[in-house]
XYZ file of C-alpha atoms in Angstrom:
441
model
C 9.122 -26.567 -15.544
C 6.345 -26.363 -18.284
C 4.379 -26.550 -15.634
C 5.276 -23.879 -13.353
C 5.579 -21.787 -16.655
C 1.349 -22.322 -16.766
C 0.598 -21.020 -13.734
C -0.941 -17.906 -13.004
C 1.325 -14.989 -11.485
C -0.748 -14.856 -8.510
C -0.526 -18.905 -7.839
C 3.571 -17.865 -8.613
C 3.823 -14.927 -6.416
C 1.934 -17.357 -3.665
C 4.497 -20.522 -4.487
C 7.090 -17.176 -3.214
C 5.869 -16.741 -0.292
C 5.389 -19.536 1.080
C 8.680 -21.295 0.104
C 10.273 -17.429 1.468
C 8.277 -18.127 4.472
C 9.296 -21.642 5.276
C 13.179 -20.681 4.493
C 13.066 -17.840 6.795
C 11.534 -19.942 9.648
C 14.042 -22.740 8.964
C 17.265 -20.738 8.925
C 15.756 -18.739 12.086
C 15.918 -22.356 13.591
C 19.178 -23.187 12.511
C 20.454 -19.558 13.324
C 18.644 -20.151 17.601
C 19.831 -16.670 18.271
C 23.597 -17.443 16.741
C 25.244 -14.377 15.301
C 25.862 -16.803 12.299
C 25.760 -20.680 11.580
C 28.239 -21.913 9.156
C 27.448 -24.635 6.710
C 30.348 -27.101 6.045
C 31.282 -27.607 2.076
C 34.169 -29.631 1.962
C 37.016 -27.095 1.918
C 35.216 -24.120 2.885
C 32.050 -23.076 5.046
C 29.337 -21.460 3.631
C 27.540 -18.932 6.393
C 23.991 -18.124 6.335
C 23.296 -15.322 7.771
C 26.402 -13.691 6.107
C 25.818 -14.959 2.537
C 21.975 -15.888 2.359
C 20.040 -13.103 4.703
C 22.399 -10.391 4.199
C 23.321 -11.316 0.998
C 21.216 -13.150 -1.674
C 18.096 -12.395 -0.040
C 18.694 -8.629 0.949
C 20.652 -7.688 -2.023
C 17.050 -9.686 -4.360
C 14.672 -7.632 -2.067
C 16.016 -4.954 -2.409
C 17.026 -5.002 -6.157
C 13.024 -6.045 -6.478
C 11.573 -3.040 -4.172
C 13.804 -0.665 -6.494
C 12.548 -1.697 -9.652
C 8.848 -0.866 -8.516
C 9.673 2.509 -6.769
C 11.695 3.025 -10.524
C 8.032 2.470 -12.463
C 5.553 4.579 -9.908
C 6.675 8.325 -11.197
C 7.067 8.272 -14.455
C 4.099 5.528 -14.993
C 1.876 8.391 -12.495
C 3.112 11.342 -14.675
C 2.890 9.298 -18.414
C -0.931 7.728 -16.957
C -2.312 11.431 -15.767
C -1.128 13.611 -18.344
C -2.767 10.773 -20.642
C -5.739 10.751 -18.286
C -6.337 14.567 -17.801
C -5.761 15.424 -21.146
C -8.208 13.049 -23.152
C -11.315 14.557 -20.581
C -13.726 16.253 -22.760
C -14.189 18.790 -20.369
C -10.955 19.729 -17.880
C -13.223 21.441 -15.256
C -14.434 17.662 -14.298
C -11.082 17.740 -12.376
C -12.275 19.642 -9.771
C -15.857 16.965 -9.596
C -13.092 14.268 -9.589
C -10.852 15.480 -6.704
C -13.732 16.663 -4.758
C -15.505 13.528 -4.810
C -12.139 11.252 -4.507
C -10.807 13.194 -1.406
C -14.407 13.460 0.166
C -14.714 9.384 0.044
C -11.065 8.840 1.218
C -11.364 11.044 4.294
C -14.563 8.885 4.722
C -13.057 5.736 4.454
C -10.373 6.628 6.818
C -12.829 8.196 9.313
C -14.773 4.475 9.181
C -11.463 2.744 9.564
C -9.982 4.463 13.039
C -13.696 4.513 14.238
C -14.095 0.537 13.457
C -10.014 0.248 15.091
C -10.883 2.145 18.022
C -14.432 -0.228 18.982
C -12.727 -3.211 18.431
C -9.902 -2.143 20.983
C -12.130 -1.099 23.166
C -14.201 -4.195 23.094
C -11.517 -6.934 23.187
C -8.487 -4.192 25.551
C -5.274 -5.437 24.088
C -2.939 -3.366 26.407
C -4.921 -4.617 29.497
C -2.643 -7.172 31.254
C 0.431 -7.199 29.015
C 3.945 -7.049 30.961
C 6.144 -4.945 28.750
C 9.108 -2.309 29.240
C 7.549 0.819 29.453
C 11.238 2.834 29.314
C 11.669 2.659 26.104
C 12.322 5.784 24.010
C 11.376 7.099 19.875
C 12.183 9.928 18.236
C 9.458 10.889 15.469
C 9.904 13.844 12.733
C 7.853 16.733 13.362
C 4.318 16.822 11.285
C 4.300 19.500 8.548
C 1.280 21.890 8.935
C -1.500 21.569 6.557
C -1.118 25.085 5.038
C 2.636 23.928 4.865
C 1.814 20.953 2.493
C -0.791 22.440 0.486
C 2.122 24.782 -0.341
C 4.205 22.615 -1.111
C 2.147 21.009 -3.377
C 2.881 22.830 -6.466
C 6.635 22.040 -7.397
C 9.125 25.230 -8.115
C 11.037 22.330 -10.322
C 9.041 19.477 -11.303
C 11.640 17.652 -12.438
C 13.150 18.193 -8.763
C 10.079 16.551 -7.872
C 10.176 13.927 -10.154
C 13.832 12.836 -8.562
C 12.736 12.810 -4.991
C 9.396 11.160 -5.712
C 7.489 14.039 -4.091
C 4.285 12.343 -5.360
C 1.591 15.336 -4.820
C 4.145 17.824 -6.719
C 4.186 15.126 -9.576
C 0.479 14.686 -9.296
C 0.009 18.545 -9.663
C 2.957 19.230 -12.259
C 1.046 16.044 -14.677
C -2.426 17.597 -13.952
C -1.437 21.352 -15.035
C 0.463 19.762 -17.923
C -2.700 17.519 -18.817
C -5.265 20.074 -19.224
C -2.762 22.406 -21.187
C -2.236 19.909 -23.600
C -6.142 19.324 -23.928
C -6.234 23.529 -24.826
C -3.414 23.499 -27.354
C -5.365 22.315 -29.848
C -3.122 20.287 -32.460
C 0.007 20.966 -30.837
C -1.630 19.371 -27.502
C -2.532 16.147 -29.858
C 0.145 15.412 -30.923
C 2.045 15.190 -27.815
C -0.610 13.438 -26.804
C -0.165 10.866 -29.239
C 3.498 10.827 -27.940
C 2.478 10.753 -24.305
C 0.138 7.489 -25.585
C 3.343 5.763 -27.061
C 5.216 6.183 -23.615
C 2.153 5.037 -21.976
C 2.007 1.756 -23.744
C 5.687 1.260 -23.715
C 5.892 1.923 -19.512
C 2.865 -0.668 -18.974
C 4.838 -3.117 -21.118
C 7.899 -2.807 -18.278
C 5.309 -3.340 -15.469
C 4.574 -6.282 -17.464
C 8.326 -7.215 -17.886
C 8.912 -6.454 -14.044
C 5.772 -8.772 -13.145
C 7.501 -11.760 -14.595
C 10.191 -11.954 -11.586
C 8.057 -10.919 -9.188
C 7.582 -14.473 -7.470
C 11.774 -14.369 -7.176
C 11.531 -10.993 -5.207
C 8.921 -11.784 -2.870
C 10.549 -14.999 -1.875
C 13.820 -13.057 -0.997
C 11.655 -10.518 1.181
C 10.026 -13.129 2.883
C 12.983 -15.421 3.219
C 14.348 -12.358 5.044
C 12.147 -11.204 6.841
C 10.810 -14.241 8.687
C 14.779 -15.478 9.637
C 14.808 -11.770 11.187
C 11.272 -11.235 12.979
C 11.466 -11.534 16.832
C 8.683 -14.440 17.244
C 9.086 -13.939 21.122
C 7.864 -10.511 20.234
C 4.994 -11.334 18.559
C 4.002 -13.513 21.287
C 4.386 -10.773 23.970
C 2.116 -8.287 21.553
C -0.574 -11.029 19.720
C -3.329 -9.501 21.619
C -2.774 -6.284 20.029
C -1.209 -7.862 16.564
C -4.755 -9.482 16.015
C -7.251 -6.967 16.992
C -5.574 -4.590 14.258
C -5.546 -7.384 11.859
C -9.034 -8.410 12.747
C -10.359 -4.697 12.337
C -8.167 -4.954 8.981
C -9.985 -7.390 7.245
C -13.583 -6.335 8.320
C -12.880 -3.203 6.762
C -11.733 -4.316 3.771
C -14.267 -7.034 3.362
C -17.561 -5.264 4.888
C -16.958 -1.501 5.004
C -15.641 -1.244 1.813
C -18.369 -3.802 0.097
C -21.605 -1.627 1.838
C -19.513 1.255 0.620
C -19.557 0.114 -2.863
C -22.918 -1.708 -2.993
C -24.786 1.664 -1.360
C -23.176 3.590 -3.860
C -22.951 1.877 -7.022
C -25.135 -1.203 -6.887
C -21.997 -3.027 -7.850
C -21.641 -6.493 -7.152
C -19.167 -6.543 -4.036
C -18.151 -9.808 -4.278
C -16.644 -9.594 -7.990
C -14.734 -6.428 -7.284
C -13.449 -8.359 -4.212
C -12.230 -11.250 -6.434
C -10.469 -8.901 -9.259
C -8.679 -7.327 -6.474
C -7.243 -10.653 -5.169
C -4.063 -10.354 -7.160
C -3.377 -6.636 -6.657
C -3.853 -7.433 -2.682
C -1.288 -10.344 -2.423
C 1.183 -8.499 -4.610
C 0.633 -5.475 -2.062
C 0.636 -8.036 0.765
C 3.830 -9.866 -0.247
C 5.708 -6.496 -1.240
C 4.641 -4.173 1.285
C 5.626 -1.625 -1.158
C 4.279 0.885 -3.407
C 2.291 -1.320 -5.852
C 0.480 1.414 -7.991
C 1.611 -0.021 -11.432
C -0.318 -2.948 -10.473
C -3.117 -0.895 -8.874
C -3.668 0.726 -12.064
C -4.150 -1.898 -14.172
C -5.709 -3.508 -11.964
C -8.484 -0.716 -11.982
C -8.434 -0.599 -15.552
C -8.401 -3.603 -17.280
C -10.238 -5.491 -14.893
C -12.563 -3.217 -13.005
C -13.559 -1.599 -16.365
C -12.636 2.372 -15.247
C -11.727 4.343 -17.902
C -7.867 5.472 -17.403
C -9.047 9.707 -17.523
C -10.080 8.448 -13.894
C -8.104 5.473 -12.772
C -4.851 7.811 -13.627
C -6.192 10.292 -11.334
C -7.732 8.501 -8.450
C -4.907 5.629 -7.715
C -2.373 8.187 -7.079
C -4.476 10.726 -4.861
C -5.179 7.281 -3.166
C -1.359 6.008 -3.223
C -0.506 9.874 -1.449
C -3.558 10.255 1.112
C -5.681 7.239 1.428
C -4.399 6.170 4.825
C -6.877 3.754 6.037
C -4.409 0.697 7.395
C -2.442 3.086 8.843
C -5.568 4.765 10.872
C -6.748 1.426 11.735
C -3.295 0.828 13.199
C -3.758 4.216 15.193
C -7.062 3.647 16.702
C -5.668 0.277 18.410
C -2.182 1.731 18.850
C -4.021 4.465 20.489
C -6.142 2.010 23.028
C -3.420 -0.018 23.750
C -0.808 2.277 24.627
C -2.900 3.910 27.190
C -4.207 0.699 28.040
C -0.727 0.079 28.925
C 0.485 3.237 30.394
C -2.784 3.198 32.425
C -4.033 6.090 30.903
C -8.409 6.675 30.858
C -9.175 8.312 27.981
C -12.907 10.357 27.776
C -15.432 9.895 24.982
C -13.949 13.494 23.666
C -10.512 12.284 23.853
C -11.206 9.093 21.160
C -13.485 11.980 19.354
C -10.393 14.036 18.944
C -8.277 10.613 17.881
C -10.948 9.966 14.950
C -10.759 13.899 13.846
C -7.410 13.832 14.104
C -6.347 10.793 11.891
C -8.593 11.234 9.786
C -7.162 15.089 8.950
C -3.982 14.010 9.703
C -3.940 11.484 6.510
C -4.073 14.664 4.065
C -2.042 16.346 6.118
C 1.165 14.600 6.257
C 0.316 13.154 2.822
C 4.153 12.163 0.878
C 6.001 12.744 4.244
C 8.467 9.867 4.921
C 7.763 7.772 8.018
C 3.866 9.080 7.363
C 2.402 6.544 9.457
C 4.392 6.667 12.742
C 4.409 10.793 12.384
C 0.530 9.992 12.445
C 0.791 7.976 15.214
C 2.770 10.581 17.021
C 0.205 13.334 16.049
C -2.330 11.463 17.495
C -0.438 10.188 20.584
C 0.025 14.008 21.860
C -3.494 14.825 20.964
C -4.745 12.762 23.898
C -1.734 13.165 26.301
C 0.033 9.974 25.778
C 3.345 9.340 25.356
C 5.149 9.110 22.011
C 7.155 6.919 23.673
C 4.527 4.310 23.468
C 5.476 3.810 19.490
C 8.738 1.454 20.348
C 6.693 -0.936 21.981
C 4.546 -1.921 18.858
C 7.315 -0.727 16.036
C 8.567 -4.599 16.300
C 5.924 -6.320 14.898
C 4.912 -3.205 12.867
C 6.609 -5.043 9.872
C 3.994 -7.549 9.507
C 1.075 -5.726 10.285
C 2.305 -3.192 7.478
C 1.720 -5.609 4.940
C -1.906 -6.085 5.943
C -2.238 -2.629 5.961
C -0.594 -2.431 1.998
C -3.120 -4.425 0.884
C -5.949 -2.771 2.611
C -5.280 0.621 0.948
C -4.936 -0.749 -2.142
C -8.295 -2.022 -1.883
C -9.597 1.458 -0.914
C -7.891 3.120 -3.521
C -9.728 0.825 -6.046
C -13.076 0.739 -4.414
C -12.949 4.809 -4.077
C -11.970 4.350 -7.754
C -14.765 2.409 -8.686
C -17.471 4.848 -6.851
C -15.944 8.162 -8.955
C -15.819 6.167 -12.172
C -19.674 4.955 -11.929
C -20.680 8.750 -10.768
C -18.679 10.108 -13.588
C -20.406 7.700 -16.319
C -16.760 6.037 -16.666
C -16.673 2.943 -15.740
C -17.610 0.047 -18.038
C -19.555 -2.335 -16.454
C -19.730 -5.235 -18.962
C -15.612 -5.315 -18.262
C -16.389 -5.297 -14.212
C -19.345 -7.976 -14.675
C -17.191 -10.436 -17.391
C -14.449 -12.947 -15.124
C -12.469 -13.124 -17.824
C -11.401 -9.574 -17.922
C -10.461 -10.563 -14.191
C -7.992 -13.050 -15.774
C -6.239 -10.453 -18.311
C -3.532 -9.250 -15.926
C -2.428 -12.971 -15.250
C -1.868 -14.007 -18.521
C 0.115 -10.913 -20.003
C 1.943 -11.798 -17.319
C 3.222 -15.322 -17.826
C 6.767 -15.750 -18.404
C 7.675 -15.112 -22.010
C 8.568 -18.469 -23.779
């Protein structure tokens, strides 16, 4: 026990998923497409579907996922208000937002361009025999002028209950830079707003320290549950979107940050290992992580971190496009459907101001897809076919935008003059995270 108690959380959240993994494999055996199996215990039976899937491991997923979305608004709100109010000068808001929106749009541009050669070159739809009936209903897309509206909350504490991130983002940011022009009054909420700060980072810490036990229950679940036949049927497609995954994260996003920083790619690649497999393991909103993540080990000073993670949380998209540009491919591919030079033109414009554009809808990724889909003609019916193994692929895609979000971060910081580079350089900093966040003895 000692032991385990030594380990880092990242070795812990690992131990998690692979003992999840090898559960939900081995009751999917057991189970061999059985409503339920029951397991004999002297007097009584013990089912596992009934009492493990839907049970222990739904009810500790579940309980687990809750607990993050619980820290991500009032962590936001506390870390921007913080953020925006100790900037020397508030009009810097406008350099920051310009220059963080400019580089996601970029990044998202490079990721459905880099999704859409890659289907191309390998044709993942060409030759697969699948049902071609089947039927999904997506939400209608909001209009940009529509969500740019509805931006600024009429009740931020409205928007603070449904999670309406951009309203939140905008309420904290208004509230920020009147605090920095109240003069005393402003600094000594500020000191207040400081207090809550430390206090909120302290639960992330708290939460961190049963994090292995919630990602073993996710991936208990979902690996008894996943249709492996399914998988089979799509792996053509499944890899080509995690292949154009990973060279994204790992060589777009390092030229990215060596062009424009002169920052050593490899390091920030390293520091962002545990942030990644939390991402990965969760496939959940992982900003409290992401945000100390940026600070304590990247070295950027919170005034930016606090503004740049959530923009990036809200509209950094970059997964999802990837999963567009070979959705895209392969559903025509599929359908038999030639699309023109013009036509993949209009997919890359269109994702790319499509991620600001549905930015804190629900479903934002298949209402994407479904923007896109009609752009060229094809049919939104498509989606069903590839929302099975969607699941997985999601988590890939988690993990990706979180390294975007911190790499974006990164670039603002070092054009701003905020980011510390001894902190970025030093690989113990990269250890800080692990051990506030060994289990309390």
């Amino acid at each position: 026990m000692s032991k385990i108690r030594s380990m880092s959380l990242t070795t812990r959240i690992m131990i998690g998923m692979a003992l999840g993994i090898a559960v939900g494999f081995l009751f999917q055996a057991i189970l061999a497409g059985e409503d339920d199996y029951l397991i004999p215990l002297g007097l009584f039976s013990l089912p596992i579907k009934a009492f493990f899937v839907d049970g222990i491991f739904h009810i500790g997923g579940q309980i687990f996922i809750a607990s993050l979305k619980m820290l991500v608004v009032p962590l936001v709100f506390v870390s921007l208000v913080c953020g925006t109010c100790s900037l020397s000068d508030p009009k810097k808001l406008g350099s920051l937002g310009g220059k963080s929106i400019g580089l996601y749009l970029i990044t998202t541009a490079l990721a459905i361009t880099l999704a859409i050669t890659l289907a191309l070159l390998f044709s993942p739809g060409v030759g697969i025999d699948l049902p071609t009936d089947a039927s999904y209903d997506v939400s209608e897309a909001p209009t940009l002028a529509r969500v740019i509206i509805d931006m600024f909350p009429t009740n931020p504490f409205e928007a603070m209950a449904k999670g309406n991130m951009l309203q939140v983002i905008v309420f904290a940011l208004l509230f920020g830079i009147a605090m920095a022009l109240s003069g005393n009054a402003g600094k000594r909420v500020a000191v207040v707003f400081e207090d809550l700060n430390t206090v909120i980072l302290k639960l992330v810490t708290l939460l961190m320290n049963v994090a292995p036990y919630g990602v073993f229950f996710l991936m208990a679940k979902l690996f008894t549950t996943i249709e492996l036949n399914l998988i089979v049927s799509l792996a053509k497609y499944f890899f080509v979107v995690v292949a154009a995954l990973l060279l994204h994260a790992f060589v777009n996003y390092s030229l990215l940050l060596k062009l424009l920083t002169g920052l050593n790619p490899v390091i920030f690649l390293k520091k962002m290992k545990h942030a990644c497999l939390f991402g990965f393991s969760t496939s959940s909103s992982t900003m409290p992580i992401t945000l100390e993540t940026a600070t304590k080990k990247l070295g950027v000073n919170n005034s930016v971190a606090s503004f740049t993670i959530p923009l990036g949380a809200t509209i950094n998209m970059d997964g999802t496009a990837i999963m567009q540009g070979v959705a895209t491919v392969f559903i025509a591919q599929v359908f038999s459907v030639d699309l023109t030079i013009s036509d993949y033109l209009m997919v890359i414009l269109t994702a790319t101001l499509a991620s600001v554009g549905t930015a804190g809808v629900p479903g934002v990724g298949l209402i994407m897809l479904a923007m896109v889909l009609n752009q060229v003609g094809l049919p939104v019916e498509g989606i069903a076919i590839i929302i099975g193994v969607d699941r997985l692929l999601d988590m890939t895609r988690t993990a990706v935008n979180i390294t975007g979000d911190c790499m974006v971060t990164c670039v603002v910081a070092k054009s701003e003059g905020q980011l510390d580079e001894s902190i970025y350089n030093d690989p113990n900093a990269a250890k800080d995270l692990e051990n506030i966040s060994k289990p309390m003895s």
